[in-house]
XYZ file of C-alpha atoms in Angstrom:
383
model
C -7.047 -0.745 24.742
C -10.284 -1.282 22.307
C -9.748 -4.527 20.924
C -10.256 -4.850 16.952
C -11.170 -7.394 14.441
C -9.247 -6.504 11.099
C -11.201 -8.160 8.213
C -8.648 -8.796 5.562
C -9.421 -10.750 1.757
C -5.598 -10.564 0.167
C -3.090 -13.305 1.269
C -0.397 -11.999 3.785
C 2.757 -12.549 1.092
C 1.764 -9.641 -0.811
C 4.491 -6.926 -0.263
C 1.559 -4.290 0.336
C -0.248 -6.414 3.109
C 3.235 -6.627 5.058
C 3.661 -2.755 4.661
C 0.165 -1.428 5.098
C -1.356 -3.909 7.390
C 1.020 -6.430 9.488
C 3.161 -3.075 10.098
C 0.169 -1.134 11.223
C -0.982 -3.281 13.897
C 2.700 -3.638 15.103
C 2.937 0.080 15.311
C -0.770 0.326 17.090
C -0.503 -2.319 19.521
C 3.162 -1.140 20.146
C 2.023 2.394 20.970
C -1.024 0.465 23.201
C -3.691 2.388 21.395
C -5.272 -0.883 20.339
C -5.242 -4.926 20.337
C -6.339 -6.714 16.864
C -7.078 -9.879 15.609
C -6.974 -10.789 12.037
C -9.723 -12.848 9.978
C -8.331 -13.815 6.515
C -11.141 -14.142 4.632
C -10.450 -16.515 1.442
C -11.750 -18.445 -1.841
C -8.708 -19.736 -2.808
C -6.740 -22.614 -1.559
C -3.473 -21.558 -3.320
C -4.158 -18.366 -1.536
C -4.627 -19.868 1.635
C -1.698 -21.650 1.299
C 0.734 -18.789 0.386
C -0.590 -17.072 3.774
C 0.132 -20.315 5.987
C 3.442 -20.822 4.427
C 4.542 -16.790 5.249
C 2.953 -17.198 8.559
C 4.948 -20.207 9.755
C 8.114 -18.266 8.581
C 7.356 -14.649 10.158
C 5.106 -16.228 13.294
C 7.135 -13.922 15.404
C 6.513 -10.680 13.799
C 2.994 -10.820 14.103
C 1.877 -10.407 17.771
C -1.950 -11.177 16.923
C -4.530 -14.082 16.747
C -5.038 -14.752 13.076
C -8.280 -17.214 12.149
C -9.400 -18.271 8.698
C -12.558 -18.254 7.033
C -13.553 -19.919 3.648
C -16.032 -17.416 1.557
C -17.456 -16.962 -1.646
C -14.674 -15.561 -4.111
C -15.972 -11.452 -4.833
C -17.241 -12.088 -8.531
C -20.454 -14.086 -6.564
C -21.743 -11.261 -5.496
C -25.411 -12.434 -5.560
C -23.808 -14.545 -2.582
C -22.679 -11.776 -0.450
C -25.220 -12.034 2.075
C -23.944 -15.698 2.643
C -20.311 -14.206 3.072
C -21.895 -12.006 5.762
C -23.714 -14.738 7.527
C -20.179 -16.677 7.196
C -18.453 -14.036 8.746
C -21.236 -13.456 11.506
C -20.660 -17.158 12.868
C -16.968 -17.161 12.621
C -16.688 -13.372 14.850
C -19.577 -15.375 17.302
C -17.261 -18.208 17.287
C -14.140 -16.587 18.504
C -16.208 -15.194 21.214
C -14.354 -12.046 22.055
C -15.693 -8.678 22.777
C -14.959 -6.385 19.952
C -15.407 -2.474 20.128
C -14.718 -2.095 16.370
C -14.481 -3.701 13.213
C -11.666 -2.444 10.621
C -12.509 -3.992 7.397
C -9.426 -3.281 4.726
C -11.180 -2.643 1.282
C -14.977 -1.464 -0.020
C -15.576 -5.330 -0.528
C -14.413 -6.711 3.263
C -16.688 -3.609 4.493
C -19.944 -4.804 3.241
C -19.028 -8.125 4.507
C -19.804 -7.028 7.847
C -23.101 -5.945 7.428
C -24.591 -8.635 9.427
C -21.740 -8.081 12.609
C -23.194 -4.325 12.357
C -27.312 -5.437 12.588
C -26.755 -8.115 14.967
C -23.975 -7.338 17.065
C -24.261 -3.865 17.288
C -20.619 -3.425 15.799
C -18.847 -0.453 14.692
C -17.177 -0.468 11.028
C -14.324 1.404 10.520
C -13.565 1.263 6.671
C -10.150 1.304 5.636
C -10.864 3.212 1.932
C -7.621 2.424 -0.329
C -8.360 2.663 -3.724
C -11.447 3.023 -6.590
C -12.140 -0.689 -7.420
C -14.244 1.178 -10.435
C -11.250 2.822 -11.808
C -9.092 0.019 -11.654
C -11.398 -1.960 -14.074
C -10.218 0.230 -16.848
C -6.703 -1.652 -16.490
C -8.690 -5.201 -16.653
C -8.660 -6.991 -19.703
C -12.486 -7.264 -19.901
C -14.657 -5.703 -22.477
C -18.050 -7.532 -22.035
C -20.171 -5.975 -19.119
C -16.891 -3.501 -17.989
C -20.038 -1.012 -17.609
C -21.901 -2.935 -15.638
C -18.771 -4.231 -13.541
C -17.974 -0.505 -12.862
C -21.539 0.883 -11.946
C -21.277 -2.538 -9.204
C -18.280 -1.609 -7.661
C -19.456 2.113 -7.397
C -22.745 0.504 -5.562
C -20.585 -1.219 -3.678
C -18.126 1.573 -2.478
C -21.721 3.751 -1.810
C -22.746 1.176 0.381
C -19.771 0.998 2.295
C -19.607 4.015 3.391
C -23.174 4.048 4.403
C -22.432 1.441 6.795
C -19.617 2.817 8.554
C -19.124 4.756 11.667
C -15.441 6.411 10.483
C -14.143 6.147 7.530
C -9.817 6.108 6.707
C -9.266 7.571 3.295
C -5.762 7.578 1.334
C -6.723 10.008 -0.819
C -8.596 13.015 -1.581
C -10.191 11.940 -4.420
C -11.441 8.779 -2.266
C -13.370 10.951 0.297
C -14.709 13.440 -2.512
C -15.969 10.800 -4.321
C -17.838 9.474 -1.115
C -19.008 12.848 -0.302
C -20.614 12.514 -4.266
C -22.463 9.737 -2.860
C -23.361 10.530 0.256
C -24.151 14.868 1.006
C -24.652 14.864 4.742
C -21.402 13.621 6.130
C -19.631 14.558 9.507
C -16.015 15.169 9.065
C -15.142 14.412 12.804
C -15.736 10.633 11.837
C -13.849 10.794 8.548
C -9.751 10.674 8.437
C -7.250 11.284 5.478
C -4.599 9.141 6.326
C -1.820 8.469 3.414
C -0.043 5.352 2.846
C 2.512 6.042 5.723
C 5.945 3.537 6.285
C 7.272 2.919 10.095
C 10.634 4.531 10.768
C 11.659 1.688 12.218
C 12.197 -0.075 9.180
C 12.444 3.134 6.706
C 15.629 5.472 7.528
C 18.872 6.706 6.151
C 22.147 5.936 7.270
C 25.299 6.671 5.898
C 26.945 3.279 6.974
C 24.211 1.177 5.679
C 24.550 2.878 2.057
C 28.445 2.205 1.973
C 27.592 -1.210 3.459
C 25.129 -2.168 0.396
C 26.956 -0.307 -2.197
C 29.917 -2.247 -1.608
C 27.974 -5.682 -1.661
C 26.296 -4.389 -4.904
C 29.762 -3.521 -6.266
C 28.725 -0.013 -7.069
C 30.983 2.325 -7.213
C 30.550 5.748 -5.335
C 30.697 8.081 -8.285
C 27.870 5.451 -9.662
C 24.242 6.909 -9.988
C 21.757 4.503 -8.713
C 17.932 4.268 -9.691
C 15.336 2.098 -7.706
C 12.131 0.761 -8.467
C 10.584 -0.854 -5.407
C 6.648 -2.601 -5.923
C 5.019 -5.109 -8.212
C 4.638 -4.962 -12.221
C 0.825 -4.215 -12.391
C -0.370 -2.512 -15.354
C -1.146 0.901 -13.395
C 2.175 0.913 -11.681
C 3.950 1.682 -15.256
C 6.897 -0.555 -14.824
C 7.448 -0.676 -18.713
C 7.827 3.057 -18.401
C 10.152 2.844 -15.770
C 12.592 0.838 -17.301
C 12.023 3.105 -20.207
C 12.664 6.033 -18.209
C 16.267 4.309 -17.095
C 17.106 3.744 -20.544
C 16.764 7.131 -21.431
C 19.264 7.946 -19.220
C 21.406 5.055 -19.745
C 21.921 6.454 -23.404
C 23.033 9.739 -21.849
C 25.262 8.470 -19.134
C 26.527 4.793 -19.083
C 27.483 5.021 -15.399
C 24.229 4.278 -13.923
C 22.431 1.238 -12.463
C 18.670 0.405 -11.743
C 18.047 -1.884 -8.848
C 14.306 -3.605 -9.283
C 12.849 -4.961 -6.020
C 9.715 -7.150 -7.223
C 8.191 -10.548 -6.581
C 7.577 -11.130 -9.800
C 11.161 -11.628 -11.258
C 10.170 -13.593 -14.540
C 7.747 -10.768 -15.243
C 10.285 -8.019 -14.582
C 13.118 -9.991 -16.625
C 10.796 -10.238 -19.436
C 10.409 -6.612 -19.860
C 13.980 -5.542 -19.136
C 15.476 -8.378 -21.307
C 19.382 -8.880 -20.205
C 20.682 -5.468 -18.961
C 24.384 -5.801 -17.317
C 23.231 -2.442 -15.274
C 20.177 -3.637 -14.106
C 19.920 -5.548 -11.152
C 16.387 -7.356 -10.213
C 16.118 -8.854 -6.466
C 13.258 -10.378 -4.721
C 14.295 -9.548 -0.685
C 12.023 -9.490 2.384
C 10.236 -6.623 3.414
C 12.877 -5.946 6.080
C 15.551 -5.698 3.536
C 13.533 -3.380 1.714
C 15.773 -0.123 3.175
C 19.299 -1.347 2.543
C 18.821 -0.837 -1.076
C 17.051 2.221 -0.844
C 19.903 3.583 1.466
C 22.176 2.212 -1.510
C 20.157 4.048 -4.009
C 19.990 7.597 -4.964
C 16.814 8.339 -6.513
C 13.413 6.506 -6.522
C 10.978 6.253 -9.425
C 7.708 6.328 -9.089
C 5.783 7.074 -12.302
C 2.222 6.900 -12.810
C -0.240 7.826 -15.310
C -2.853 10.558 -14.579
C -5.954 8.957 -14.015
C -8.739 7.897 -11.661
C -6.711 4.784 -10.467
C -4.127 6.608 -9.465
C -5.538 10.034 -8.144
C -7.473 7.159 -5.584
C -4.199 5.746 -4.691
C -1.208 6.733 -2.051
C 1.431 4.526 -3.070
C 3.542 2.971 -0.018
C 6.907 3.310 -1.786
C 6.665 7.199 -1.497
C 6.662 7.052 1.968
C 9.435 4.290 1.992
C 11.616 6.375 -0.786
C 11.437 9.416 1.257
C 11.782 8.201 4.535
C 15.349 6.929 3.515
C 16.400 10.527 2.268
C 15.758 9.507 -1.620
C 15.323 12.037 -4.194
C 12.155 10.773 -5.982
C 11.471 11.063 -9.564
C 7.583 10.961 -10.021
C 4.688 12.353 -11.903
C 1.501 14.310 -11.570
C -0.312 11.131 -11.130
C 0.842 10.468 -7.819
C -1.693 13.681 -6.978
C -1.322 13.978 -3.098
C 2.039 13.759 -3.206
C 3.004 15.559 -6.107
C 2.542 18.832 -4.370
C 6.257 17.828 -2.244
C 7.705 18.847 -5.854
C 7.119 22.296 -5.139
C 8.394 22.074 -1.156
C 11.391 23.562 -0.246
C 12.903 20.538 0.692
C 13.448 19.852 -3.327
C 13.415 15.764 -3.258
C 10.466 15.142 -5.442
C 11.289 15.895 -9.298
C 8.746 15.525 -12.057
C 10.069 12.516 -14.487
C 9.201 14.995 -17.755
C 11.856 17.541 -16.281
C 14.592 15.329 -14.777
C 17.951 15.531 -16.054
C 20.585 12.911 -15.402
C 23.293 15.338 -16.700
C 22.487 17.718 -13.856
C 21.193 15.808 -10.636
C 20.916 17.861 -7.324
C 23.192 16.791 -4.260
C 20.787 16.991 -1.346
C 21.397 16.428 2.259
C 19.469 12.601 2.882
C 19.635 12.689 6.419
C 17.738 16.087 6.047
C 15.279 14.978 3.638
C 14.406 11.477 5.898
C 14.376 13.678 9.112
C 11.403 15.950 7.931
C 9.287 12.744 6.135
C 9.755 11.007 9.243
C 7.390 14.126 10.744
C 5.195 13.770 7.657
C 4.633 10.933 6.592
C 5.504 7.971 8.739
C 3.083 5.565 10.400
C 4.287 7.102 13.884
C 3.652 10.775 12.938
C -0.166 9.806 12.446
C -0.590 8.554 15.902
C -2.706 10.731 17.120
C -5.195 10.506 14.486
C -5.039 6.826 15.253
C -6.034 7.126 18.858
C -9.275 9.435 17.792
C -9.823 6.620 14.853
C -9.794 3.826 17.399
C -11.802 5.705 20.358
């Protein structure tokens, strides 16, 4: 098996790290494609503390070595060269013979410049979003244009120094092509955010069990939102969408699964038909099974065109009908597919909801967008 050092700068307790990084490593190692170790690059003691608490609780679920490296925060871009030196020293100290570096985000990719030059290591850049576009969702006014220009430059350099690149969307690959004209397509891969079929699936028994636990009657329609309260995720619009449906039909519920309980309740207010919970990643599928519709409302902008929401895969693999918008560009194509479980939010009618075969939906998407369905591509990537 190839040996990979995975460079990460987001703390382990974040839901997206559990769903995208830990789950990824677990599946790749179980299928004997590659063996990983992780270097967590942090600049905040608080983030380090949260990571260590999480790792202590779930150490049996993470079957790889983890190292911690304190670096200068990304805002100090003029100290990138120092961060590169720190990472080089850490890898030399670990003293393993690695075949590839797998860097999550363009920031982590540029940290690897010294590893590439001095140790002749090959970089796999895991490109998951457009940092420049995301600035539009930040509350900054001074130097906004300069920040966007710098982040575009960072994106360009990450692409230049990478041996192979995984893009989660067509938008991101096209952005890369706009910067680099002579690209070898054999070294670029489009793999959306996926989920493992070991964690997300449909079970009628599970559905009955959790609807009973939640005291939800058989004829009650249940919507679900799983995710954070970040501005681009449109949680407020999700809640307003539910209120619009509730005005037409009272026998409905909304389940909100989030780590941001207080912020979510501040937006929702008091509503007896909205259940807000923070659950373990391993429990999410239980609540998706209890629901009927997953809500995924996004704006039509570059941030969302670049993204590939993991929750789409999780919703579909649990057999849910997904209410979404064209902002989820690469996945919105399924609204035209014969499987018919993807509905445009603007066309949704609570008084005329489809009765689809959830097992059939789940089986279809396990073949389309499960992590296991991309194993052949991952073998090429880590080859």
